[in-house]
Short mmCIF file of C-alpha atoms in Angstrom, two decimals:
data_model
loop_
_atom_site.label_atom_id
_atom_site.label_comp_id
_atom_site.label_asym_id
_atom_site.label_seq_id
_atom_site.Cartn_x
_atom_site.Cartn_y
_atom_site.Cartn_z
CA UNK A 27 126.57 131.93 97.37
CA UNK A 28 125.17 128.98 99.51
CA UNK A 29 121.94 128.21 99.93
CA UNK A 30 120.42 129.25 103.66
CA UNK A 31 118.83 126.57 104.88
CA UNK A 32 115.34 126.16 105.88
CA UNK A 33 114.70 126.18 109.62
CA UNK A 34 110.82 125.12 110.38
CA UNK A 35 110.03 126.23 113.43
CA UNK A 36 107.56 123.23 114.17
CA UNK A 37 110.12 121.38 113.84
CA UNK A 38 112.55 120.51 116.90
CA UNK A 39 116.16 120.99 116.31
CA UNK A 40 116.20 122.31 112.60
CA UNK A 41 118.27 125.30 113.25
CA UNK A 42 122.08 124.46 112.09
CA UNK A 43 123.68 125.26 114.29
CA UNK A 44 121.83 123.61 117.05
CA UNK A 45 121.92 120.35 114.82
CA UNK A 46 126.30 120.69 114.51
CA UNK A 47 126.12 120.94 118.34
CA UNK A 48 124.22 117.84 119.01
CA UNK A 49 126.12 115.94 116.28
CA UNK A 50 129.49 117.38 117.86
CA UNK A 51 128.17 115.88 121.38
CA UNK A 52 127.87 112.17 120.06
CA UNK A 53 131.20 112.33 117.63
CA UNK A 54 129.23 112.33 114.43
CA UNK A 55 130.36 114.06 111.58
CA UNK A 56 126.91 114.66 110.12
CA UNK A 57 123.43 113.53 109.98
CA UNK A 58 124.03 110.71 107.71
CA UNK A 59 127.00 109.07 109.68
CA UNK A 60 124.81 109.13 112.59
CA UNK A 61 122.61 107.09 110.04
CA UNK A 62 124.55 104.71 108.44
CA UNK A 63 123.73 101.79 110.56
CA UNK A 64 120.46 102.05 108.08
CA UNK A 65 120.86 99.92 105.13
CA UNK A 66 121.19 102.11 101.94
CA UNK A 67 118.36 100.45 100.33
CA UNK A 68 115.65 101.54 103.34
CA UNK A 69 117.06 105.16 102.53
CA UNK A 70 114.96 107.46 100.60
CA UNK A 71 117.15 109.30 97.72
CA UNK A 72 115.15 111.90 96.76
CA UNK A 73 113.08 114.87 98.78
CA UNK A 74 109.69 114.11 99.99
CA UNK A 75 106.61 114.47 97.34
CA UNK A 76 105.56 117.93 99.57
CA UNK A 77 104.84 121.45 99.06
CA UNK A 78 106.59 124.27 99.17
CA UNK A 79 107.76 125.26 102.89
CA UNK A 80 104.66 126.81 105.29
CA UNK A 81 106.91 128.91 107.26
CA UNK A 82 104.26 130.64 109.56
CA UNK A 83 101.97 128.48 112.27
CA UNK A 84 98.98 130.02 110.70
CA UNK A 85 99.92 129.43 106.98
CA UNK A 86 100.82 125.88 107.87
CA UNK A 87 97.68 125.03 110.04
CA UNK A 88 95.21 127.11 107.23
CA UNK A 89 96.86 124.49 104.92
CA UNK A 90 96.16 121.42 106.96
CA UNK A 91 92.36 122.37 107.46
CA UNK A 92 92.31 123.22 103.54
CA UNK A 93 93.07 119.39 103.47
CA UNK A 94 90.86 118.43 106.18
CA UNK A 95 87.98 119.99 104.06
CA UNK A 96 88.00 117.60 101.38
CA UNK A 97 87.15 114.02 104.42
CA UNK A 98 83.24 113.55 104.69
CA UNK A 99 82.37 113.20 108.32
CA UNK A 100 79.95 111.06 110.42
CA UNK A 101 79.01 114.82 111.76
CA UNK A 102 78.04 116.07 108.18
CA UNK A 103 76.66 112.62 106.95
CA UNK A 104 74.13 109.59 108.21
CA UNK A 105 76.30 106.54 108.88
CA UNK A 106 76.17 103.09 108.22
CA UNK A 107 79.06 102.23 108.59
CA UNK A 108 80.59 100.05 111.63
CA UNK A 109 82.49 96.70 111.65
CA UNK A 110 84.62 97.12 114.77
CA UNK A 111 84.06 100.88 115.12
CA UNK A 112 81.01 102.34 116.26
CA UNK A 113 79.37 105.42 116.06
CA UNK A 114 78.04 105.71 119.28
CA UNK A 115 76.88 109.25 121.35
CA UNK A 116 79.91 110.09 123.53
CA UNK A 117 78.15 112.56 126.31
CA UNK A 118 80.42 115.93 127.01
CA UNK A 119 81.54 114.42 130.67
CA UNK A 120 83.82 111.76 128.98
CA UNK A 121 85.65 114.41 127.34
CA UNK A 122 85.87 116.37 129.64
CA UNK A 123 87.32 114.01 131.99
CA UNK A 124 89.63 112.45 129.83
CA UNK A 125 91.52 115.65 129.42
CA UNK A 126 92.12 116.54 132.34
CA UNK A 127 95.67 117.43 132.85
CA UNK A 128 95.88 114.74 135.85
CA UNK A 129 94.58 111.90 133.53
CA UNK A 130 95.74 113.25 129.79
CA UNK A 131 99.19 113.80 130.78
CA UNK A 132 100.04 111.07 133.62
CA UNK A 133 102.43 108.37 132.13
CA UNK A 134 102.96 105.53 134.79
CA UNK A 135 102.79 107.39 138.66
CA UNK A 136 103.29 106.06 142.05
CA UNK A 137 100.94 106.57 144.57
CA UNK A 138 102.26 109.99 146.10
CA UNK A 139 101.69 111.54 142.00
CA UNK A 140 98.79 109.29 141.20
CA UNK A 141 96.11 112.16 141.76
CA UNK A 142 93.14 109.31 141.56
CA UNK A 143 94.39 107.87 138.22
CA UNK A 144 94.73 104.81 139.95
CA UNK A 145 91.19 104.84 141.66
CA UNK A 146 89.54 106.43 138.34
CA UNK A 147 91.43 103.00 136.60
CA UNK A 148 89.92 100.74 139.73
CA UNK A 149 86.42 102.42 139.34
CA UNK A 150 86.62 101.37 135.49
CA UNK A 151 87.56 97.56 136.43
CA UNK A 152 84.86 97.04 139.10
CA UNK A 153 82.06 98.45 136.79
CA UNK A 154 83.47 96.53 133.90
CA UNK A 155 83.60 93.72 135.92
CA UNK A 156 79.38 94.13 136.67
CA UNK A 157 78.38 94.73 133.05
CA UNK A 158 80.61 91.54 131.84
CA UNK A 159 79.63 89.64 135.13
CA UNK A 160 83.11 88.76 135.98
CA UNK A 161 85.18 89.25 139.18
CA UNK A 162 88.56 90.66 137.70
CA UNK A 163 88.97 92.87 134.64
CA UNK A 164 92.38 94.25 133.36
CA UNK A 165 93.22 98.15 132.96
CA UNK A 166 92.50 98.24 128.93
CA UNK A 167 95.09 96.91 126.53
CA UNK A 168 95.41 98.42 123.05
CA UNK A 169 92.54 97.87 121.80
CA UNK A 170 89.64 94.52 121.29
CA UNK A 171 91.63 92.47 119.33
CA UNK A 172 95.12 92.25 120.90
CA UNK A 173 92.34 91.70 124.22
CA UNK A 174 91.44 88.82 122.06
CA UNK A 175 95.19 87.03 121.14
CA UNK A 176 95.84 87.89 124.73
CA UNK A 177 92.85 86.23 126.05
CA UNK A 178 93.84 82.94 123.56
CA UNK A 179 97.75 83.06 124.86
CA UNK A 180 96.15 82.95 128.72
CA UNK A 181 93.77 80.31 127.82
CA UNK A 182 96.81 78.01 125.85
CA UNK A 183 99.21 78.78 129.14
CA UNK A 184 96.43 77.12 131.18
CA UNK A 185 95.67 74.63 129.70
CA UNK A 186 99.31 73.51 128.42
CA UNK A 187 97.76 72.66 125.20
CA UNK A 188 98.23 74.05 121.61
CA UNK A 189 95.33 73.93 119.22
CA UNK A 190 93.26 77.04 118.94
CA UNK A 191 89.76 77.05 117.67
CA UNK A 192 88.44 79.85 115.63
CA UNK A 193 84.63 80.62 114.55
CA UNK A 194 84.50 81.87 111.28
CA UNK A 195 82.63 84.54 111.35
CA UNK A 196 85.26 86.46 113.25
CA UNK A 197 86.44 89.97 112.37
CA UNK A 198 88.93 89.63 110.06
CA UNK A 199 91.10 91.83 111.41
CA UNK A 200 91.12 90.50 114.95
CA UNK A 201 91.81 87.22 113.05
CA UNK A 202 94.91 89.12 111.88
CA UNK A 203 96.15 90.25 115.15
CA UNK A 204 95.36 86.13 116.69
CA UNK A 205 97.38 84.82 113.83
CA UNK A 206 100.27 87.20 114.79
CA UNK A 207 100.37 86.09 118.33
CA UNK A 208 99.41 82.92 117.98
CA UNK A 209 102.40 82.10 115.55
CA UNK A 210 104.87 79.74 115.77
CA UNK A 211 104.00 78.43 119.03
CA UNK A 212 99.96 77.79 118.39
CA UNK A 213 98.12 76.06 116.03
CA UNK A 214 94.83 77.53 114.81
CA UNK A 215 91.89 76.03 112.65
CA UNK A 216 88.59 77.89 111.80
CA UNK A 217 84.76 76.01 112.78
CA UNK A 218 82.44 76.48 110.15
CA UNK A 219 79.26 78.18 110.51
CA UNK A 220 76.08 77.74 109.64
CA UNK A 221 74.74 79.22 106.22
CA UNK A 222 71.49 79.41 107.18
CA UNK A 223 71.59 81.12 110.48
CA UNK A 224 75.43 82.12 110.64
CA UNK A 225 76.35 80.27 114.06
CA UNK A 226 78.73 78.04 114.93
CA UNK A 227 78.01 74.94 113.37
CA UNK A 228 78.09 72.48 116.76
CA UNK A 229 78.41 69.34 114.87
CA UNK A 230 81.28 70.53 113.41
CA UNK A 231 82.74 72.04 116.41
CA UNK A 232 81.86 68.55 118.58
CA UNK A 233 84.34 66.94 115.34
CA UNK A 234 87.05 69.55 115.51
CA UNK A 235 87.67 69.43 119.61
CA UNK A 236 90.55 67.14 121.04
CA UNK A 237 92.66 66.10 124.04
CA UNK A 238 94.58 68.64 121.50
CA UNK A 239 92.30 71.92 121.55
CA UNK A 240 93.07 74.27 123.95
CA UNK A 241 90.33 77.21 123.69
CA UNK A 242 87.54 77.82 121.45
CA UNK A 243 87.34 81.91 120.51
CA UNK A 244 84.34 82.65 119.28
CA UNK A 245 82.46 86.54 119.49
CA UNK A 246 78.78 87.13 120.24
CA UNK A 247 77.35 88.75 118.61
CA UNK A 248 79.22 88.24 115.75
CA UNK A 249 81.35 90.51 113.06
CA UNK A 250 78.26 90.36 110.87
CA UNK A 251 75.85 90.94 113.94
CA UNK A 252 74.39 87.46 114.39
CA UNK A 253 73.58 86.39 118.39
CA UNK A 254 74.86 82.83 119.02
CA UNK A 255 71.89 80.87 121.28
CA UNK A 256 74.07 78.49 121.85
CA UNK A 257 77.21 79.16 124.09
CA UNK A 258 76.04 77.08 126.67
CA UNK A 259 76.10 73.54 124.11
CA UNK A 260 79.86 75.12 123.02
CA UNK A 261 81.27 75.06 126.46
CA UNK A 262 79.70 71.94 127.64
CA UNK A 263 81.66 70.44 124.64
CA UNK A 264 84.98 71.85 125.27
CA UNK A 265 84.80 71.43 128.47
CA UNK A 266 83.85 67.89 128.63
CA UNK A 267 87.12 67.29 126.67
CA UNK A 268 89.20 70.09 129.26
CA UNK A 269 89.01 72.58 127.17
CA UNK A 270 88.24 76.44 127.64
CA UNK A 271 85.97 79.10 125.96
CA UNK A 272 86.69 82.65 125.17
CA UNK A 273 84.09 85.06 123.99
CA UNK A 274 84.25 88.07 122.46
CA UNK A 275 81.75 90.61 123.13
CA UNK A 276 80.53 94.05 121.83
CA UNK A 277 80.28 96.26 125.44
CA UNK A 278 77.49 97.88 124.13
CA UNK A 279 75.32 94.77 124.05
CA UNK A 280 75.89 94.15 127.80
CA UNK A 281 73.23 95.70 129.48
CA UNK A 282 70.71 93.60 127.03
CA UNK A 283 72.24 90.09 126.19
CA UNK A 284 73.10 87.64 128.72
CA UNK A 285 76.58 87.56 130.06
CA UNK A 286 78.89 85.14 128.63
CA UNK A 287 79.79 83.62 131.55
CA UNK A 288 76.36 82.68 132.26
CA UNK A 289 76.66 80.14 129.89
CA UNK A 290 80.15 79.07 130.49
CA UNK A 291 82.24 81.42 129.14
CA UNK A 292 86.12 80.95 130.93
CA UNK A 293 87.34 84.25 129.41
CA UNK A 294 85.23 87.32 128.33
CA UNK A 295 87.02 90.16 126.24
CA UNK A 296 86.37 92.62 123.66
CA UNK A 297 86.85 96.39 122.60
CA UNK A 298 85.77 99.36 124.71
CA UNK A 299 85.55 101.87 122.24
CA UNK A 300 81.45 101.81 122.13
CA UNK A 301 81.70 103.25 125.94
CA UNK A 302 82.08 107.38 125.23
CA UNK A 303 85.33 107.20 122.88
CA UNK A 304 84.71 109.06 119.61
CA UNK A 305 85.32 107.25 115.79
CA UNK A 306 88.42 109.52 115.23
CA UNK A 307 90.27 107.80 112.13
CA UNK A 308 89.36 103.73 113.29
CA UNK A 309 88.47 105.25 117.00
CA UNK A 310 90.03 105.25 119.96
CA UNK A 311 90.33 101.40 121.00
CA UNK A 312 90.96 99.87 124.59
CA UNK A 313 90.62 96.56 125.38
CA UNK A 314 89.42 94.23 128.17
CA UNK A 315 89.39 90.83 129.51
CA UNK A 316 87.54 89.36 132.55
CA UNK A 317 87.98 86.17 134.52
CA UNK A 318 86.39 84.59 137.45
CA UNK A 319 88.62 85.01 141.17
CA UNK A 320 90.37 82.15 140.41
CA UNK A 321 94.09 82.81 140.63
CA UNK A 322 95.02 80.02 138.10
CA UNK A 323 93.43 82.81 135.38
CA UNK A 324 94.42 85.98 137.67
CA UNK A 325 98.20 84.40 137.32
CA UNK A 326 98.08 84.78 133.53
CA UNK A 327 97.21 88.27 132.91
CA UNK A 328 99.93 89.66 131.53
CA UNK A 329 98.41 93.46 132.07
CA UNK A 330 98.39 95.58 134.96
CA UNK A 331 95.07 95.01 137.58
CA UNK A 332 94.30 97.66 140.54
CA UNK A 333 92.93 96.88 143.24
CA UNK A 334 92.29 98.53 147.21
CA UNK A 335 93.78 97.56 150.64
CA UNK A 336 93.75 99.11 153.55
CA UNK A 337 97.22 101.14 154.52
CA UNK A 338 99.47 101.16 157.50
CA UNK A 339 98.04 105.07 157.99
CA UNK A 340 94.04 103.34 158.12
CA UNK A 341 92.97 104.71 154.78
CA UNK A 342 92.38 102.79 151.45
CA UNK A 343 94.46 103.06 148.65
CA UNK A 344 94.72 101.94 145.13
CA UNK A 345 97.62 99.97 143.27
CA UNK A 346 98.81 96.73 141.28
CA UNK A 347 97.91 93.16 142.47
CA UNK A 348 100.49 90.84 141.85
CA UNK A 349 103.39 92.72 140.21
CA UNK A 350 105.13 90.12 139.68
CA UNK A 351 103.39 88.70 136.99
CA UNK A 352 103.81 91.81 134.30
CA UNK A 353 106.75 92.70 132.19
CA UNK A 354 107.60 95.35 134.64
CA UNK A 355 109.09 92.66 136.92
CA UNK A 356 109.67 89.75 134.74
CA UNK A 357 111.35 92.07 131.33
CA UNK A 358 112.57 89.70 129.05
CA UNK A 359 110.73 86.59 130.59
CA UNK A 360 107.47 87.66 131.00
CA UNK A 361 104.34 86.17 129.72
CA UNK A 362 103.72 89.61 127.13
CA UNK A 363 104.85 93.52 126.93
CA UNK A 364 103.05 95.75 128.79
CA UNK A 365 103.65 99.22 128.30
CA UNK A 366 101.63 102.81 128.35
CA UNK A 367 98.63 100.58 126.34
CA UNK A 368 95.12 102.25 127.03
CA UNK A 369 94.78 103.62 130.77
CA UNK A 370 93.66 106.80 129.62
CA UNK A 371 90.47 104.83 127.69
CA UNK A 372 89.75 102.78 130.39
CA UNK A 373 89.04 105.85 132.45
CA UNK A 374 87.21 107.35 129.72
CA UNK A 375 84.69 104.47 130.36
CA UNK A 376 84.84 104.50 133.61
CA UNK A 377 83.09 107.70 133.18
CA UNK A 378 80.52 106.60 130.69
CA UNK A 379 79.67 103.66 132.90
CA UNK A 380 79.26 105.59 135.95
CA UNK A 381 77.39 108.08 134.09
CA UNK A 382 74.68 105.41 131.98
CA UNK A 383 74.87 102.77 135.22
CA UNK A 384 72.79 99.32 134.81
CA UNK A 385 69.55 101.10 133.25
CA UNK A 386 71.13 102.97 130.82
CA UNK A 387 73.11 100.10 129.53
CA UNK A 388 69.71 98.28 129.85
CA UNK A 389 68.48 100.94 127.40
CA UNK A 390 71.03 101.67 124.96
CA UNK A 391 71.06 97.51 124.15
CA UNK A 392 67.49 97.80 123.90
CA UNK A 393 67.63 101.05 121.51
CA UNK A 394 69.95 99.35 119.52
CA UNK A 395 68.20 96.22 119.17
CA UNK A 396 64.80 97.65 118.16
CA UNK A 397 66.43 100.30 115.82
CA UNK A 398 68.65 97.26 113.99
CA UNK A 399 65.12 95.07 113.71
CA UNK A 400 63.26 97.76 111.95
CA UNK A 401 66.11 98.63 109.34
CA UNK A 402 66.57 95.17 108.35
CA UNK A 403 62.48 95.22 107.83
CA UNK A 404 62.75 98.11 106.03
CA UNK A 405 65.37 96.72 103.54
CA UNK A 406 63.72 93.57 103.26
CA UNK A 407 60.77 95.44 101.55
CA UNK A 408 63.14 96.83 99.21
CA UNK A 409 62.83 94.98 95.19
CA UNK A 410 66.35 92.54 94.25
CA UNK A 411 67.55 92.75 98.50
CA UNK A 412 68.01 89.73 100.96
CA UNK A 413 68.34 89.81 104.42
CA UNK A 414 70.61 86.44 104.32
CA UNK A 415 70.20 85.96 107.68
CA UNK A 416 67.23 86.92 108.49
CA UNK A 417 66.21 84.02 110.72
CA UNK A 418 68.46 84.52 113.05
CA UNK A 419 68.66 87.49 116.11
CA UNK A 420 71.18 90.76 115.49
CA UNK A 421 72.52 93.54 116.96
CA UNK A 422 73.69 96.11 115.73
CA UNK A 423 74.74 94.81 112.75
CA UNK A 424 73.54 92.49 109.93
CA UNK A 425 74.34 91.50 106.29
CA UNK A 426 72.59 93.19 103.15
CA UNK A 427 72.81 91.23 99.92
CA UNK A 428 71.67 93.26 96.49
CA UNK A 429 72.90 90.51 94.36
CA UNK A 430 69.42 90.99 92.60
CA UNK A 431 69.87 94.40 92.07
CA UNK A 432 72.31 94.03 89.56
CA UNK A 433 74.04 96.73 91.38
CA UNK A 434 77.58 96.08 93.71
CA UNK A 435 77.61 97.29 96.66
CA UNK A 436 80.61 99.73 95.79
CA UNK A 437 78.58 101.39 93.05
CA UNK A 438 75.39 101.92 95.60
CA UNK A 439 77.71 103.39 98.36
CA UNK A 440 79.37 105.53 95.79
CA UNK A 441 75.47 106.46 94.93
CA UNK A 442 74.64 106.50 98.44
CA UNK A 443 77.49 109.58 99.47
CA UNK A 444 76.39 111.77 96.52
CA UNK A 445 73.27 111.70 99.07
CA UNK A 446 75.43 112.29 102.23
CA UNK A 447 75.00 109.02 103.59
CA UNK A 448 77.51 106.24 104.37
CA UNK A 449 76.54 103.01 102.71
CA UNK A 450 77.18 99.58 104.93
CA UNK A 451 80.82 98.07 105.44
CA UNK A 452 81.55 96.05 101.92
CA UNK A 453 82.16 92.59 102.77
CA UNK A 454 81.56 91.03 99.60
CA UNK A 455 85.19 89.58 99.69
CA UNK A 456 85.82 89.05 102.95
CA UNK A 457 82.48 86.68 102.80
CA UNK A 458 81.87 86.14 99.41
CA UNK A 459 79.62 82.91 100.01
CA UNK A 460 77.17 85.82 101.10
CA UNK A 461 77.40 87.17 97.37
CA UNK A 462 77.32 91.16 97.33
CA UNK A 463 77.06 92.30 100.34
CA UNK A 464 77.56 94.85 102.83
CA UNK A 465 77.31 95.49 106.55
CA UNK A 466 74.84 97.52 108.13
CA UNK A 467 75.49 98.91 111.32
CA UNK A 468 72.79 100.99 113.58
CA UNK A 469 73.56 102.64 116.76
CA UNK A 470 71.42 105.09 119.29
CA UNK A 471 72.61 107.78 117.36
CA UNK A 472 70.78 106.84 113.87
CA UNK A 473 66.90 107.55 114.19
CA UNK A 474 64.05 106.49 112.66
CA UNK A 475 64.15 109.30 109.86
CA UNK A 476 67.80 108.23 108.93
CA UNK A 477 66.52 105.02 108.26
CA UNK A 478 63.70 106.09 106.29
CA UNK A 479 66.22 108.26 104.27
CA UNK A 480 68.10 105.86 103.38
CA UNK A 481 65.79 103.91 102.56
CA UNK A 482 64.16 106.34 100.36
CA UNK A 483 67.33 107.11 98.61
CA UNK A 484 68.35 103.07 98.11
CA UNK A 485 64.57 103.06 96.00
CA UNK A 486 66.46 105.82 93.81
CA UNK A 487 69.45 104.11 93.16
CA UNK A 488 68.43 101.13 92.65
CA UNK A 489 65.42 101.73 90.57
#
């Protein structure tokens, strides 16, 4: 007798019978014919490493949380941890906006659906626009670092040039995501930094610039935290040789550090997760990009930009400025893809900037700040640890080096989550001329009797 197949009901279109229908419909004999275009070796030959069938919704989702159990949480830990993802407060309004049925559910929309998605998106740019100091932000692209290669392909269209300039104390994986857009048509080499205060080196930079370079991309502050004094020396230089400069920027910071475009900045991007989006697994990510009202830049956006004009009926209204230059006019021809990309994010922030407004950003950098200076005091005290860097001005972040601890910094995180805290990023290999090291990160959310725990329970471990 055969076998009944199983029929999951959480799955769509598992029942037989339903499956022979649809395979009837488009002439296929059976699943695998419909297949075969697949090469045999991308096929998997056996079943799937699973357990046995969960038949019931509740069986099924008791088994999922039984597996959820087992993750350790920012919520039930003190975290250290950052390095592109932030554990910042998210206040209850920017969840509850963001799923709204309106918002949460609306996929593209024309004007007579929109239901103020394309205000709540407008809203987002102009107050964007005011933290960064710019005149023209985009709605959010995936996420900081694609904002980033994006922000390098504008700056290489402009200037018709080819060479790409790199600081190398960049995030490694934005690096990842440059090199991937960047290739074949751009060239990139990195600019060293400065051991001793972890800057861009400018002598080096004044060697590496040409009629050749196109854009510098450097971020301040820095993947390892370090703030950059001197932007304004970096842009003189490329520009003196018709170059441009594109700086990354952590949105949090805003309200405290001066703009980049107050120091000649031609491009201004970064990630917009630190404005009320939760960690989730790596966070939700949006990213942005602002330019001056100069339509040489506007022309090169690739993503969507709203903006208000008055209609035929006397009221305002919302919608895309120049159309024509996205990949919803141009398709094959146009400058990059945009599709569904963040929207939904960049109203989430829209929110959280409404809701903090100029003092509250004012605050949070300054919270930040003061909370990331006494930290890297406290582990300074602390018997075989370095603050490499210690001369020069953080946020948020900095390097930890326990090379004279005889400890690595693997074996002191391990220590460090038997005592429900999360140890700093591990960057030992990404900058090993630092030696063992990790990166500590410190947001609003970690107080000054985190700190002192962790400090109390590093004096354990590494005694």
């Amino acid at each position: 007798m055969a076998k009944n197949k199983v029929v999951y009901p959480y799955i769509p279109n598992s029942v037989p019978h339903i499956q022979e229908e649809m395979l009837k419909e488009i002439g296929a004999e059976s699943i695998d014919e419909f297949f075969e275009c697949i090469p045999e070796e991308l096929k998997l030959k056996g079943p799937l490493d699973l357990p046995a069938p969960l038949l019931s919704e509740a069986g099924l989702k008791r088994h999922i949380e039984r597996i959820l159990s087992k993750n350790a949480t920012i919520s039930e830990n003190i975290s250290f941890l950052g390095g592109g993802c932030w554990n910042h407060y998210v206040p209850a309004v920017c969840d509850e906006v963001n799923q709204r049925s309106e918002f949460l559910t609306a996929y593209a929309g024309e004007p007579y659906e929109d239901h103020g998605r394309f205000q709540a998106l407008f809203e987002y740019e102009s107050m964007m626009a005011e933290l960064i100091d710019m005149d023209v932000v985009n709605v959010p692209t995936y996420d900081g670092a694609q904002a980033s290669a994006t922000s390098i392909r504008m700056a290489a269209r402009i200037t018709g040039r080819q060479e790409v300039l790199v600081a190398e104390n960049i995030h490694p994986e934005t690096m990842s995501v440059i090199k991937n857009y960047c290739n074949p048509d751009l060239t990139i080499a990195y600019v060293p930094c400065d051991p001793k205060t972890g800057c861009l080196d400018l002598q080096k930079l004044q060697s590496l610039v040409s009629s050749k370079t196109a854009v510098l991309y450097f971020e301040n502050p820095s993947f390892i935290g370090t703030i950059d004094p001197n932007g304004e020396k970096m842009a003189e230089i490329l520009h003196n040789a018709g170059a441009l400069m594109v700086t990354g920027v952590d949105s949090s910071s805003m309200g405290l550090l001066t703009p980049p475009s107050r120091y000649g900045a031609d491009i201004v991007c970064g990630d917009i997760q630190p404005l009320g989006m939760h960690t989730y697994y790596g966070g939700a990510r949006g990213g942005f990009m602002g330019v001056r009202d100069d339509e040489t830049f506007i022309k090169e956006y690739p993503s969507r930009l709203f903006g208000i004009a008055p209609t035929s009926h006397g009221e305002w209204g919302f919608g895309d400025v120049a159309w024509e230059r996205t990949s919803f006019a141009e398709r094959e021809n146009a400058k990059e893809f945009v599709g569904t990309a963040a929207a939904l994010w960049g109203i989430t922030a829209g929110v959280y900037l409404a809701l903090m407004g100029p003092k509250g950003m004012k605050e949070l950098g300054e919270s930040i700040y003061v909370r990331c200076q006494y930290l890297m005091k406290r582990m300074e005290e602390l018997p075989g640890v370095k603050i490499p860097l210690a001369s020069t001005a953080h946020f948020k972040e900095f390097l930890v080096n326990f090379d004279g601890t005889g400890k690595t910094v693997q074996k002191i995180n391990k220590a460090l989550l038997d005592k429900n805290i999360f140890g700093g990023l591990d960057v030992s290999k990404i900058f090993p001329g630092y030696g063992e090291c990790a990166l500590y990160c410190v947001t609003e959310t970690v107080t000054q009797e985190d700190m002192d725990t962790l400090i109390t329970a590093l004096v354990e471990i590494l005694a």
